[in-house]
Coordinates of C-alpha atoms and ligand atoms in Angstrom, one line a residue:
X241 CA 70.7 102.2 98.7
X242 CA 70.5 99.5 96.1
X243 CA 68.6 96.4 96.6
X244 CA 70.4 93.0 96.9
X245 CA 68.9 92.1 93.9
X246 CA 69.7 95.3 92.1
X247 CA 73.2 94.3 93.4
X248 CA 72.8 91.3 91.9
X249 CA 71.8 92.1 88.4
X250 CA 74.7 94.5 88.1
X251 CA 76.7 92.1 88.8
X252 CA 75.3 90.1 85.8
X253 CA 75.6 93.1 83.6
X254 CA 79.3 93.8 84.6
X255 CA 80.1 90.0 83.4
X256 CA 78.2 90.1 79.9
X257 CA 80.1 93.4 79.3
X258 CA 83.8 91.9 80.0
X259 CA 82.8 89.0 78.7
X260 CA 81.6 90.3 75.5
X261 CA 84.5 92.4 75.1
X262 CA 86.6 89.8 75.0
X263 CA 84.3 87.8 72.3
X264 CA 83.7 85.1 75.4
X265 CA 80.2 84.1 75.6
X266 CA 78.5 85.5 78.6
X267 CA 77.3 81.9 80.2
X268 CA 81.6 80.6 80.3
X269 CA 81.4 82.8 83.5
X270 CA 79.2 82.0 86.7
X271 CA 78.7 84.1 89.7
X272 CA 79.5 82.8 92.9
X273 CA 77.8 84.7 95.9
X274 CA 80.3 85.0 98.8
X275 CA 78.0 85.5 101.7
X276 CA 80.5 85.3 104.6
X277 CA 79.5 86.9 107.8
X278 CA 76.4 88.0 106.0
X279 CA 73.0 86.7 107.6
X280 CA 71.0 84.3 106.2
X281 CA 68.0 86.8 105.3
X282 CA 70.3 87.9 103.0
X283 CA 71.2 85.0 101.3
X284 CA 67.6 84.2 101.0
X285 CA 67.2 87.8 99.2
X286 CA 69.9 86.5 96.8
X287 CA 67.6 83.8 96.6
X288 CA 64.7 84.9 95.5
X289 CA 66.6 87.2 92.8
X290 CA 67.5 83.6 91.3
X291 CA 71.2 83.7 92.6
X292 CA 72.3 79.7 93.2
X293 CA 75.3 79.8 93.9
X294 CA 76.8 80.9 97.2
X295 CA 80.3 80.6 99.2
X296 CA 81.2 80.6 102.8
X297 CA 84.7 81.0 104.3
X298 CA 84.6 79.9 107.9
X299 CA 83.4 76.0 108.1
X300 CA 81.2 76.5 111.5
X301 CA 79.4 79.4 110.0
X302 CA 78.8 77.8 106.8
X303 CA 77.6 74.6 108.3
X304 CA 74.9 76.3 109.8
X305 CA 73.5 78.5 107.1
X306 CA 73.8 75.2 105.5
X307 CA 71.2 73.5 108.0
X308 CA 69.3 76.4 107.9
X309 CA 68.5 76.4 104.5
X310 CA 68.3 73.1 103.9
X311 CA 64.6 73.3 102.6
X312 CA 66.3 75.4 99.4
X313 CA 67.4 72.4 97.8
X314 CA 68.9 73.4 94.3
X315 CA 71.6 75.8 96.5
X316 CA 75.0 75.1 95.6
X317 CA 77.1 75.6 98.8
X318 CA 81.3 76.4 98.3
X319 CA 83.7 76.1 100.9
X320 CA 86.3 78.9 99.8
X321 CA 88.1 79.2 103.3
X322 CA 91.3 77.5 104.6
X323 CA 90.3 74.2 106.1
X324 CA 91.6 72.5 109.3
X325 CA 92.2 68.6 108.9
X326 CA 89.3 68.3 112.3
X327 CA 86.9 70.2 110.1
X328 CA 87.1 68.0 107.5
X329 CA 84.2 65.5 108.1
X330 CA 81.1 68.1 108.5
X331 CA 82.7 70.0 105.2
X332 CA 82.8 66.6 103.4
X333 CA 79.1 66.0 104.7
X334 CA 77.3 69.6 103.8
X335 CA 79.2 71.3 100.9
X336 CA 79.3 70.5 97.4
X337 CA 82.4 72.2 96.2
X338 CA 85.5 72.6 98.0
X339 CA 87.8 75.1 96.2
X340 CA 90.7 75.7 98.7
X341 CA 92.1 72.3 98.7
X342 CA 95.9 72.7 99.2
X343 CA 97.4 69.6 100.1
X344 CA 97.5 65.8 100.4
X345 CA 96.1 65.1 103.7
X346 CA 93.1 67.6 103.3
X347 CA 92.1 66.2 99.5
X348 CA 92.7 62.5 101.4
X349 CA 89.9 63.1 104.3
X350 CA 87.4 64.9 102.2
X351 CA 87.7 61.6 99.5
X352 CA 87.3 59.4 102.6
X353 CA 84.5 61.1 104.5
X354 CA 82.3 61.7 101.5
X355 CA 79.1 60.1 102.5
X356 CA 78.2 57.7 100.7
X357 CA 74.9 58.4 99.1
X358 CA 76.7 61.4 97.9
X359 CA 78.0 62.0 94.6
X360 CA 81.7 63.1 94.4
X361 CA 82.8 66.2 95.8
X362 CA 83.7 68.8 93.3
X363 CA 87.1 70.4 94.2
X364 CA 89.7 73.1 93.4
X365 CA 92.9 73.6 93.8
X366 CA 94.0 76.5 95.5
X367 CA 96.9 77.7 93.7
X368 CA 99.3 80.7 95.6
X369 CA 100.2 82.1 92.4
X370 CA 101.8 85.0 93.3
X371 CA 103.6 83.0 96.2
X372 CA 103.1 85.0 98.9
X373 CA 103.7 83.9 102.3
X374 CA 100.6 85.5 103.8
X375 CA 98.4 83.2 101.1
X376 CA 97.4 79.6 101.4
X377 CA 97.6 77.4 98.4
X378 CA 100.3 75.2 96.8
X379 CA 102.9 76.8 94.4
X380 CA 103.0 76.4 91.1
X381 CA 105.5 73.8 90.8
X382 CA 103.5 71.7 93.4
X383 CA 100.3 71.9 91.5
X384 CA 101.5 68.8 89.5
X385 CA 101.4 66.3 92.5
X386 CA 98.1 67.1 93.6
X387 CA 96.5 67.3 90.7
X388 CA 98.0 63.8 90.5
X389 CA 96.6 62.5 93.9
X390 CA 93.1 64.3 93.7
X391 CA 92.7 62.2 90.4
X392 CA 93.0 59.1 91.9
X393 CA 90.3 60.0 94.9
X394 CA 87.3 58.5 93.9
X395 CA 84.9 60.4 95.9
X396 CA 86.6 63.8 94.2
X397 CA 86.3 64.9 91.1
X398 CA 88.9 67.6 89.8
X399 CA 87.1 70.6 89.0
X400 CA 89.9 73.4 88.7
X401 CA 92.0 75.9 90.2
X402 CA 91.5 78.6 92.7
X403 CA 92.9 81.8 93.2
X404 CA 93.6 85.1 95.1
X405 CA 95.9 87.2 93.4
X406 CA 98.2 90.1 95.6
X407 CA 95.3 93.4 96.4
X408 CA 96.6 96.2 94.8
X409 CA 98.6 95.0 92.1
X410 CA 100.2 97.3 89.1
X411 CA 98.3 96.7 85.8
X412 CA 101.7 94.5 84.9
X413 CA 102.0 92.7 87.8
X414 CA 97.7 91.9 87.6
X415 CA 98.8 90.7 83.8
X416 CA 101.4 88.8 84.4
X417 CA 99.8 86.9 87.1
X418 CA 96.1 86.4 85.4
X419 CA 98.3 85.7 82.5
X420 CA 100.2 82.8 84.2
X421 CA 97.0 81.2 85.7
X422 CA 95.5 81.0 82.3
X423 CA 98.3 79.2 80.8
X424 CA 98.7 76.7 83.5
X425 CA 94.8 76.1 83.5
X426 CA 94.7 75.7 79.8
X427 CA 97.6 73.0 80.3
X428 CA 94.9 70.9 82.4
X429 CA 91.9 72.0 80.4
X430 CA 93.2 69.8 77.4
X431 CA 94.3 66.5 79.0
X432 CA 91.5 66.3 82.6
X433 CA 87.9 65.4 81.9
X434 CA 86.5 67.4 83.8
X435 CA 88.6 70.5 84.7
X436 CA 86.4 73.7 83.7
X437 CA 86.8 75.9 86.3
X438 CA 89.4 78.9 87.0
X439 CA 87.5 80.2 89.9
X440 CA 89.6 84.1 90.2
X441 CA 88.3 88.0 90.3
X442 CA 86.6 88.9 93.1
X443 CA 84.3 92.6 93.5
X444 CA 87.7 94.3 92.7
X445 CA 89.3 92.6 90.0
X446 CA 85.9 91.1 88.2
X447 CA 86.6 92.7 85.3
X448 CA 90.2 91.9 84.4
X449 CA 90.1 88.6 85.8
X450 CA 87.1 87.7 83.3
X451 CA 89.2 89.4 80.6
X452 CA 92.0 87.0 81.4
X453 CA 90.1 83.6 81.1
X454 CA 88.2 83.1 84.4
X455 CA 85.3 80.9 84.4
X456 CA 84.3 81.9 87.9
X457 CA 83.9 85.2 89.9
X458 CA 83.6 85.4 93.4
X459 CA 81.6 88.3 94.6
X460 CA 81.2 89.2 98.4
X461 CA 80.7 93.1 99.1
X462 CA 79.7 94.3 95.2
X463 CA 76.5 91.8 96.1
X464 CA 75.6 92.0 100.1
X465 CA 77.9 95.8 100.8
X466 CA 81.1 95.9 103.1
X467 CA 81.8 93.2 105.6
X468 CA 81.7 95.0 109.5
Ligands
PLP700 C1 85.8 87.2 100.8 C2 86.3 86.4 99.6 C3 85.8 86.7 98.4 C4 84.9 87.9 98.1 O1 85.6 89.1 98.1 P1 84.9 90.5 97.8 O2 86.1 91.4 97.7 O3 84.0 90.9 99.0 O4 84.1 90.4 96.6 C5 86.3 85.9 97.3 N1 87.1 84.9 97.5 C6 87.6 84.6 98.7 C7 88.5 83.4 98.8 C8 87.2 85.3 99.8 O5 87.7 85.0 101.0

């Protein structure tokens, strides 16, 4: 049995190597820690390995391994999961990235219930790029309007674009899609200040998702082993 922190550093590796490969310097590509379900011993593990960055799906759970760790204060919390416009005030108050943003009225409460003393929240865009009903996310011919709004919310600031490409794809279709996110993330690369992030690839698709442009991975069971 490896070691969360052995977990971790392969990780690490796996990203220099496709990075590399693809003549992309190894730091374009940060490792978010998707700790969902997982206690919070174990985030604290990832901790102490020197992870900082972690992600949490479902808003109650996150809150409280929020709280609890509140005494760790250079963690940077991400809410990845679907939001519900109710849950919008404690995510706006604890978290500081939001990357599954996917319309109007959610990018509108989390602009208006970011606390004051706060500095803005950095957001993505979840994007349903291979439009599949199943999948949260605006389409890609919605991304446009958003992008628009979130820009004029003071208290966000525009980070990038999220995705979850279809499991199992065909080494074409996995082009085609990664191919297609790059492009429309390039387009907003250029002309936004600060849109850096293409936050795709997760423990299964790392590899070709860094080969295709992505800036950020999100890894759940390749770090803290299969969800029960
Ligand atoms: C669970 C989850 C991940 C991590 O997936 P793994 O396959 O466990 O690496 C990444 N992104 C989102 C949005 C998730 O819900």
């Amino acid at each position: 049995m490896q070691t969360i922190a052995e977990r971790i550093n392969s990780a690490l590796e796996g990203i220099t190597q496709a990075a590399t490969s693809v003549h992309r310097p190894p730091n374009s590509v940060k490792l978010l820690a998707v700790s969902k379900t997982k206690p919070v011993s174990d985030i604290v593990e990832a901790y102490e390995a020197g992870q900082r960055m972690f992600a949490e799906n479902y808003v109650q759970e996150g809150i409280e391994k929020v709280q609890e760790l509140e005494h760790l204060t250079d963690i940077e919390w991400h809410m990845i999961g679907p939001i519900q416009s109710n849950k919008t005030k404690v995510v706006a108050e604890h978290f500081h990235w939001v990357q599954s943003v996917d319309r109007e009225k959610i990018a509108r409460r989390l602009n208006d219930q970011r606390p004051d003393n706060l500095p803005a929240l950095n957001v993505c865009i979840q994007l349903n790029i291979d439009d599949e009903d199943s999948k949260s996310g605006v389409k890609p011919n919605e991304l446009d309007d958003l992008i628009q709004f979130i820009e004029s919310q003071e208290k966000l600031c525009l980070r990038g674009i999220m995705a979850i490409p279809k499991a199992n794809p065909s080494e074409e279709e996995q082009h085609h899609t990664l191919g297609k996110l790059k492009e429309l993330y390039d387009h907003y690369h250029k002309s936004l200040t600060n849109f850096d992030t293409l936050s795709v690839g997760m423990s299964s698709d790392m590899n070709a998702a860094i080969k295709n442009g992505s800036t950020m991975v999100r890894i759940g069971t390749a770090i803290f082993g299969k969800r029960g």
